[in-house]
Amino acid sequence: MDGILNEVTNTVHKQETGGREFQTVCGVAYNVAADQLRPGGIDQLVTSQSTSKCGRCFDDGGGY
Ligand SMILES: [Zn+2]
């Protein structure tokens, strides 16, 4: 499963399969410039305490 890190908010989103490159399940990418998003494996992106999972993309995420 691939994820997308929003480098502005340090939030990891789940990439929507079959969509465009930076499309996320919750649709946040529509409001963020492409150069502020970093794709990668979810486990790789969630590497620090300051990085959180999007609550709308992940059932175990922390809020919105
Ligand atoms: Zn999200």
Short mmCIF file of C-alpha atoms and ligand atoms in Angstrom, two decimals:
data_model
loop_
_atom_site.label_atom_id
_atom_site.label_comp_id
_atom_site.label_asym_id
_atom_site.label_seq_id
_atom_site.Cartn_x
_atom_site.Cartn_y
_atom_site.Cartn_z
CA MET A 1 0.00 0.00 0.00
CA ASP A 2 1.37 3.40 -0.96
CA GLY A 3 1.04 6.55 1.03
CA ILE A 4 1.52 10.25 0.49
CA LEU A 5 3.16 12.55 3.03
CA ASN A 6 1.88 16.10 3.27
CA GLU A 7 5.10 17.87 4.23
CA VAL A 8 3.23 20.97 5.40
CA THR A 9 1.24 19.22 8.12
CA ASN A 10 3.41 16.07 8.54
CA THR A 11 0.35 13.96 7.91
CA VAL A 12 0.48 10.69 5.99
CA HIS A 13 -2.41 9.94 3.67
CA LYS A 14 -3.36 6.80 1.84
CA GLN A 15 -2.95 6.99 -1.92
CA GLU A 16 -6.09 6.17 -3.81
CA THR A 17 -5.36 3.39 -6.26
CA GLY A 18 -6.34 4.03 -9.84
CA GLY A 19 -6.39 7.79 -9.36
CA ARG A 20 -3.95 10.40 -10.49
CA GLU A 21 -0.47 10.42 -9.00
CA PHE A 22 -1.17 12.38 -5.84
CA GLN A 23 -4.81 11.54 -5.25
CA THR A 24 -5.60 10.58 -1.66
CA VAL A 25 -8.55 8.75 -0.17
CA CYS A 26 -9.69 11.85 1.74
CA GLY A 27 -9.08 14.20 -1.18
CA VAL A 28 -6.67 16.52 0.66
CA ALA A 29 -4.30 16.62 -2.29
CA TYR A 30 -6.68 18.84 -4.17
CA ASN A 31 -5.78 21.64 -1.75
CA VAL A 32 -2.03 21.05 -1.60
CA ALA A 33 0.63 21.83 -4.19
CA ALA A 34 2.30 18.79 -5.71
CA ASP A 35 5.76 19.85 -4.52
CA GLN A 36 4.53 19.67 -0.92
CA LEU A 37 3.54 16.03 -1.25
CA ARG A 38 5.93 13.12 -1.04
CA PRO A 39 4.87 9.63 -2.14
CA GLY A 40 6.28 6.49 -0.56
CA GLY A 41 5.54 3.41 1.45
CA ILE A 42 3.36 4.15 4.46
CA ASP A 43 5.75 2.43 6.85
CA GLN A 44 8.60 4.51 5.46
CA LEU A 45 6.70 7.76 5.74
CA VAL A 46 5.52 7.22 9.32
CA THR A 47 8.97 7.34 10.84
CA SER A 48 8.80 9.94 13.57
CA GLN A 49 6.64 11.00 16.49
CA SER A 50 5.81 14.22 14.69
CA THR A 51 4.31 12.40 11.74
CA SER A 52 0.68 11.39 12.11
CA LYS A 53 -1.75 9.39 10.04
CA CYS A 54 -4.79 11.06 8.53
CA GLY A 55 -7.90 10.02 10.44
CA ARG A 56 -9.97 9.94 7.27
CA CYS A 57 -7.55 7.75 5.32
CA PHE A 58 -6.73 5.35 8.19
CA ASP A 59 -9.04 3.72 10.69
CA ASP A 60 -6.25 3.98 13.27
CA GLY A 61 -5.32 7.55 12.40
CA GLY A 62 -5.25 10.34 14.93
CA GLY A 63 -8.08 12.74 14.28
CA TYR A 64 -8.41 14.99 11.29
ZN ZN B 1 -6.09 11.71 4.28
#
